[in-house]
Short mmCIF file of C-alpha atoms and ligand atoms in Angstrom, two decimals:
data_model
loop_
_atom_site.label_atom_id
_atom_site.label_comp_id
_atom_site.label_asym_id
_atom_site.label_seq_id
_atom_site.Cartn_x
_atom_site.Cartn_y
_atom_site.Cartn_z
CA MET W 1 18.99 -36.95 16.38
CA ARG W 2 19.50 -33.27 15.13
CA PHE W 3 22.14 -30.30 15.22
CA ASP W 4 22.08 -26.55 13.75
CA VAL W 5 25.68 -25.10 13.95
CA LEU W 6 25.74 -20.81 13.49
CA THR W 7 29.07 -20.36 12.53
CA LEU W 8 30.50 -16.94 10.07
CA PHE W 9 32.47 -20.09 8.65
CA PRO W 10 29.81 -22.79 8.35
CA GLU W 11 33.00 -24.13 5.29
CA LEU W 12 34.74 -24.94 7.78
CA PHE W 13 32.86 -27.70 8.70
CA ALA W 14 32.11 -29.43 4.77
CA PRO W 15 35.73 -31.22 5.45
CA PHE W 16 35.35 -32.10 8.49
CA LEU W 17 31.91 -33.82 8.39
CA GLN W 18 33.26 -35.61 5.18
CA ALA W 19 36.29 -37.32 7.13
CA GLY W 20 37.46 -40.57 8.73
CA VAL W 21 34.36 -43.05 10.73
CA THR W 22 32.56 -40.37 12.01
CA ARG W 23 31.33 -39.49 8.20
CA ARG W 24 28.57 -42.29 7.86
CA ALA W 25 26.82 -41.27 11.23
CA TYR W 26 26.72 -37.55 9.08
CA GLU W 27 25.54 -39.58 6.55
CA SER W 28 23.10 -41.75 7.14
CA GLY W 29 21.26 -38.37 8.98
CA GLN W 30 22.15 -39.95 12.56
CA VAL W 31 23.83 -36.90 13.46
CA GLN W 32 22.41 -35.05 11.03
CA VAL W 33 24.26 -30.96 10.71
CA GLN W 34 22.99 -28.17 9.55
CA LEU W 35 25.12 -25.30 9.03
CA TRP W 36 23.48 -21.71 9.66
CA ASN W 37 24.97 -18.86 8.48
CA PRO W 38 24.40 -15.57 10.77
CA ARG W 39 25.79 -13.08 7.70
CA ASP W 40 22.55 -14.85 5.77
CA PHE W 41 20.37 -13.33 7.65
CA ALA W 42 22.46 -9.90 8.73
CA GLU W 43 20.98 -6.31 6.70
CA GLY W 44 21.50 -3.55 3.95
CA ASN W 45 24.63 -4.93 0.71
CA TYR W 46 27.52 -4.99 3.89
CA ARG W 47 25.28 -7.74 5.62
CA ARG W 48 27.42 -6.51 9.03
CA VAL W 49 27.31 -9.41 11.47
CA ASP W 50 30.20 -7.32 14.13
CA ASP W 51 30.60 -3.72 15.30
CA ARG W 52 32.39 -2.05 18.02
CA PRO W 53 32.53 -2.20 21.22
CA PHE W 54 30.71 -0.65 22.85
CA GLY W 55 33.30 1.92 25.90
CA GLY W 56 36.29 1.05 23.22
CA GLY W 57 38.43 -1.88 22.95
CA PRO W 58 40.62 -3.60 20.27
CA GLY W 59 38.51 -5.67 17.80
CA MET W 60 34.71 -6.45 16.64
CA VAL W 61 31.83 -7.98 17.99
CA MET W 62 29.38 -10.11 16.79
CA MET W 63 25.80 -8.15 16.83
CA ALA W 64 22.92 -10.28 19.34
CA GLU W 65 20.46 -9.37 15.69
CA PRO W 66 21.83 -11.96 13.40
CA LEU W 67 22.22 -13.62 15.85
CA ALA W 68 18.47 -13.71 16.88
CA ARG W 69 17.15 -13.71 13.79
CA ALA W 70 19.53 -17.09 12.70
CA LEU W 71 18.13 -18.66 15.69
CA ALA W 72 14.89 -18.19 15.58
CA THR W 73 14.68 -19.15 11.44
CA VAL W 74 17.04 -22.63 13.46
CA ARG W 75 13.61 -22.61 15.53
CA ALA W 76 11.16 -23.15 13.05
CA ALA W 77 12.75 -24.60 10.87
CA ARG W 78 13.06 -28.06 14.83
CA GLY W 79 9.48 -27.19 14.68
CA ASP W 80 10.01 -25.80 18.41
CA ASP W 81 11.81 -28.73 19.97
CA GLY W 82 13.06 -27.41 23.22
CA ALA W 83 17.22 -28.33 21.49
CA PRO W 84 18.86 -26.27 24.28
CA VAL W 85 21.52 -23.33 22.73
CA LEU W 86 25.40 -23.68 23.56
CA LEU W 87 28.28 -21.85 22.81
CA PHE W 88 31.36 -22.63 23.13
CA SER W 89 33.87 -20.53 25.70
CA PRO W 90 36.38 -20.25 27.94
CA ILE W 91 34.15 -18.95 31.13
CA GLY W 92 32.07 -21.65 30.18
CA GLU W 93 31.31 -25.57 32.21
CA ARG W 94 34.23 -27.93 31.15
CA LEU W 95 33.01 -30.68 28.75
CA ASP W 96 33.52 -34.12 29.65
CA HIS W 97 32.07 -37.70 28.96
CA ALA W 98 29.19 -37.26 30.30
CA GLY W 99 28.44 -33.89 29.34
CA VAL W 100 28.98 -35.61 25.38
CA GLU W 101 26.22 -38.70 26.61
CA ARG W 102 24.29 -35.20 27.79
CA TRP W 103 23.75 -32.83 24.90
CA GLY W 104 24.50 -36.25 22.18
CA ALA W 105 21.13 -37.81 23.37
CA GLY W 106 17.41 -36.45 23.41
CA PRO W 107 17.07 -33.87 19.87
CA GLY W 108 19.90 -32.15 19.55
CA ALA W 109 21.02 -28.86 20.68
CA ILE W 110 21.80 -25.15 18.49
CA LEU W 111 25.83 -24.39 18.81
CA VAL W 112 26.92 -20.86 18.03
CA CYS W 113 29.87 -20.24 17.46
CA GLY W 114 31.58 -16.95 18.45
CA ARG W 115 34.20 -15.15 16.41
CA TYR W 116 36.12 -11.85 16.95
CA GLU W 117 35.98 -10.26 19.85
CA GLY W 118 33.43 -12.32 21.56
CA ILE W 119 29.14 -12.37 21.48
CA ASP W 120 26.46 -9.12 22.24
CA GLN W 121 26.38 -10.03 26.15
CA ARG W 122 23.14 -9.08 25.28
CA PHE W 123 22.34 -12.86 22.35
CA ILE W 124 23.81 -15.08 25.57
CA ASP W 125 21.72 -13.85 28.28
CA ARG W 126 18.49 -14.29 26.23
CA PHE W 127 19.10 -17.16 23.88
CA VAL W 128 22.37 -19.43 25.26
CA ASP W 129 20.74 -21.47 27.75
CA VAL W 130 24.44 -23.27 28.68
CA GLN W 131 28.22 -22.72 27.95
CA LEU W 132 31.09 -25.20 27.47
CA SER W 133 34.87 -24.58 27.37
CA LEU W 134 37.44 -27.05 25.86
CA GLY W 135 39.35 -26.31 28.40
CA ASP W 136 41.15 -22.80 29.98
CA PHE W 137 42.86 -21.84 26.63
CA VAL W 138 41.30 -19.06 24.02
CA LEU W 139 40.80 -19.46 20.42
CA SER W 140 39.79 -17.46 17.15
CA GLY W 141 36.14 -19.37 16.91
CA GLY W 142 34.22 -21.66 18.57
CA GLU W 143 33.49 -23.61 15.78
CA ILE W 144 36.50 -25.79 16.41
CA PRO W 145 35.48 -26.73 19.76
CA ALA W 146 31.64 -27.85 17.95
CA MET W 147 33.14 -29.88 15.81
CA ALA W 148 34.66 -31.56 18.97
CA LEU W 149 31.53 -31.94 19.46
CA LEU W 150 29.58 -33.27 17.25
CA ASP W 151 32.42 -36.05 16.81
CA ALA W 152 32.25 -37.19 20.69
CA VAL W 153 28.92 -37.79 19.58
CA ALA W 154 28.85 -39.35 16.02
CA ARG W 155 31.25 -41.51 17.18
CA LEU W 156 28.80 -43.15 20.44
CA GLN W 157 26.08 -43.26 17.23
CA PRO W 158 25.71 -47.62 17.05
CA GLY W 159 27.69 -49.27 14.14
CA VAL W 160 29.91 -45.73 13.79
CA LEU W 161 32.47 -47.18 15.19
CA GLY W 162 33.60 -50.94 14.90
CA ASP W 163 33.84 -54.14 17.37
CA GLU W 164 37.95 -52.50 18.23
CA GLY W 165 35.78 -49.86 18.20
CA SER W 166 33.13 -50.29 20.52
CA HIS W 167 36.24 -50.20 22.78
CA GLN W 168 37.64 -47.12 22.94
CA ALA W 169 34.11 -45.53 23.31
CA ASP W 170 34.40 -47.76 26.75
CA SER W 171 37.90 -44.95 27.78
CA PHE W 172 36.79 -42.56 29.98
CA ASN W 173 33.04 -43.86 30.30
CA PRO W 174 32.58 -43.90 34.08
CA ALA W 175 29.56 -46.31 33.51
CA LEU W 176 31.40 -49.37 31.92
CA ASP W 177 35.72 -49.08 32.87
CA GLY W 178 36.53 -44.89 33.50
CA LEU W 179 40.31 -46.00 33.18
CA LEU W 180 42.65 -44.41 30.49
CA ASP W 181 43.78 -45.79 27.77
CA CYS W 182 46.64 -47.86 27.52
CA PRO W 183 50.02 -47.48 25.01
CA HIS W 184 49.59 -48.98 21.62
CA TYR W 185 51.58 -50.68 19.34
CA THR W 186 51.71 -51.83 15.43
CA ARG W 187 54.73 -53.32 13.32
CA PRO W 188 57.63 -53.43 12.94
CA GLU W 189 58.43 -55.53 16.30
CA VAL W 190 61.62 -53.51 16.39
CA TRP W 191 61.46 -49.70 15.37
CA ASP W 192 65.13 -47.95 15.38
CA GLY W 193 66.47 -50.47 18.27
CA VAL W 194 62.79 -50.57 20.04
CA ALA W 195 61.24 -53.39 20.13
CA ALA W 196 57.52 -53.71 21.30
CA PRO W 197 56.07 -55.48 24.52
CA ALA W 198 56.83 -58.95 24.17
CA GLU W 199 53.13 -59.60 26.15
CA LEU W 200 51.67 -58.49 23.05
CA LEU W 201 54.17 -60.56 20.36
CA SER W 202 53.26 -63.57 23.16
CA GLY W 203 49.94 -64.19 21.14
CA HIS W 204 48.19 -65.95 24.65
CA HIS W 205 44.87 -63.48 25.14
CA ALA W 206 44.45 -63.91 29.31
CA GLN W 207 48.69 -62.37 29.08
CA ILE W 208 48.01 -59.35 26.90
CA GLU W 209 44.91 -58.75 28.75
CA ARG W 210 46.60 -58.58 32.18
CA TRP W 211 49.37 -56.55 29.80
CA ARG W 212 46.92 -54.37 28.63
CA ARG W 213 44.58 -54.13 32.37
CA ASP W 214 48.58 -53.30 34.25
CA GLN W 215 49.54 -50.39 31.92
CA ARG W 216 45.92 -48.44 31.64
CA LEU W 217 45.97 -49.14 35.63
CA ALA W 218 49.70 -47.77 35.97
CA LEU W 219 48.84 -45.36 33.81
CA THR W 220 45.83 -43.66 35.84
CA ALA W 221 47.32 -44.32 38.69
CA ALA W 222 50.38 -41.47 37.98
CA ARG W 223 48.67 -39.38 35.72
CA ARG W 224 44.74 -39.20 36.39
CA PRO W 225 44.41 -40.64 40.23
CA GLU W 226 41.04 -39.43 40.65
CA LEU W 227 39.88 -42.28 37.47
CA LEU W 228 40.66 -45.18 39.96
CA ASP W 229 39.64 -43.63 43.47
CA ALA W 230 36.22 -43.56 41.02
CA ALA W 231 36.29 -47.03 39.51
CA ARG W 232 37.84 -48.23 43.47
CA SER W 233 34.26 -46.66 44.93
CA ALA W 234 32.19 -47.84 42.29
CA GLY W 235 33.27 -51.83 42.88
CA ARG W 236 35.35 -51.47 39.22
CA LEU W 237 38.64 -52.28 40.61
CA SER W 238 38.69 -56.71 40.86
CA ARG W 239 41.02 -58.34 43.29
CA ALA W 240 44.33 -59.17 40.04
CA ASP W 241 43.94 -54.79 39.55
CA GLU W 242 43.96 -54.41 43.59
CA ALA W 243 48.03 -56.68 43.28
CA LEU W 244 49.19 -55.04 40.73
CA LEU W 245 48.24 -51.44 42.22
CA ALA W 246 49.74 -52.91 45.68
CA LYS W 247 52.68 -53.52 43.60
CA LEU W 248 52.82 -50.83 41.81
CA GLY W 249 52.88 -49.07 45.68
CA LYS W 250 55.57 -50.13 46.69
CA LYS W 251 57.98 -50.12 43.56
CA HIS W 252 57.66 -45.82 43.46
CA LEU W 253 57.99 -45.72 47.73
C1 9WO F 301 36.14 -15.48 24.83
C2 9WO F 301 36.87 -15.19 26.07
C3 9WO F 301 37.67 -14.79 26.73
C4 9WO F 301 37.91 -14.91 27.90
C5 9WO F 301 37.27 -15.20 28.95
C6 9WO F 301 36.17 -14.19 28.57
C7 9WO F 301 35.44 -15.03 27.20
N1 9WO F 301 34.58 -15.35 25.52
C8 9WO F 301 35.26 -15.61 24.81
C9 9WO F 301 34.24 -15.36 23.69
O1 9WO F 301 33.15 -16.39 23.75
N2 9WO F 301 34.73 -15.99 21.84
C10 9WO F 301 34.07 -16.51 21.60
C11 9WO F 301 34.32 -17.41 21.28
C12 9WO F 301 34.41 -15.10 20.45
C13 9WO F 301 36.17 -14.90 20.12
C14 9WO F 301 37.18 -16.89 20.22
N3 9WO F 301 36.29 -17.86 21.00
C15 9WO F 301 36.19 -18.69 21.10
C16 9WO F 301 35.51 -19.64 22.33
N4 9WO F 301 37.73 -18.39 22.10
N5 9WO F 301 37.97 -19.56 22.38
C17 9WO F 301 36.72 -20.46 22.98
C18 9WO F 301 36.31 -22.05 23.39
C19 9WO F 301 34.99 -22.30 23.57
C20 9WO F 301 35.60 -23.62 24.25
N6 9WO F 301 36.70 -23.78 25.24
C21 9WO F 301 38.27 -23.22 24.78
C22 9WO F 301 38.18 -22.85 24.06
#
């Protein structure tokens, strides 16, 4: 699929698109990314994209017109394929795994990255289909959330993660598993006086898998009990899982 990103800072995306395992998704075109700078669609010698807020107050507001022109060009370039326009904002709906799957399916999306104090509301009302939030905090721009969505979509593409990673992709995927990931350890076996869990060093595959499953169940029960309830309701907990959870429950009482 294809993502078009409207940003005043397209240069922020270059190192991101060239790094790590997700690079493959971008370079192969599995996830096409095109960057557009609203400044290139602004008028006059100064190519202004921002102006002072009506009603006064600090900072500047992104003007609707350069964004609208950029968007019209993007839509034409996409052949008016009806791709949704997404804006990253703390007032948006929270992005989760289901959202990543939704926006990472079909034709892709047009991502609008705000800067300054925000975007003229008339652009948002006219063109933005959905506002997405990563959480209750404020950034200085929508670029990092846009990269977060691209990264999450890219790693879902077939072949982007190795065999090792396909399991990782299942974490937080309620349809597949929906439990939190277990802790990880690597060499040395004893670091700074702390040994790695004996189970992981045992070499017994079944014991290792049971330890990991137990860790995931305990972690999910402690940190995200609602995910555990969802897994149970979906019939994704075995009798061995329930036995471990019952044991944990008694320990905590
Ligand atoms: C900022 C903001 C703060 C409180 C209530 C509503 C708000 N909307 C925006 C907004 O759209 N800001 C633009 C994008 C311009 C300033 C930087 N922007 C931004 C996006 N800051 N933080 C985000 C963001 C996006 C997704 N998840 C967390 C934060």
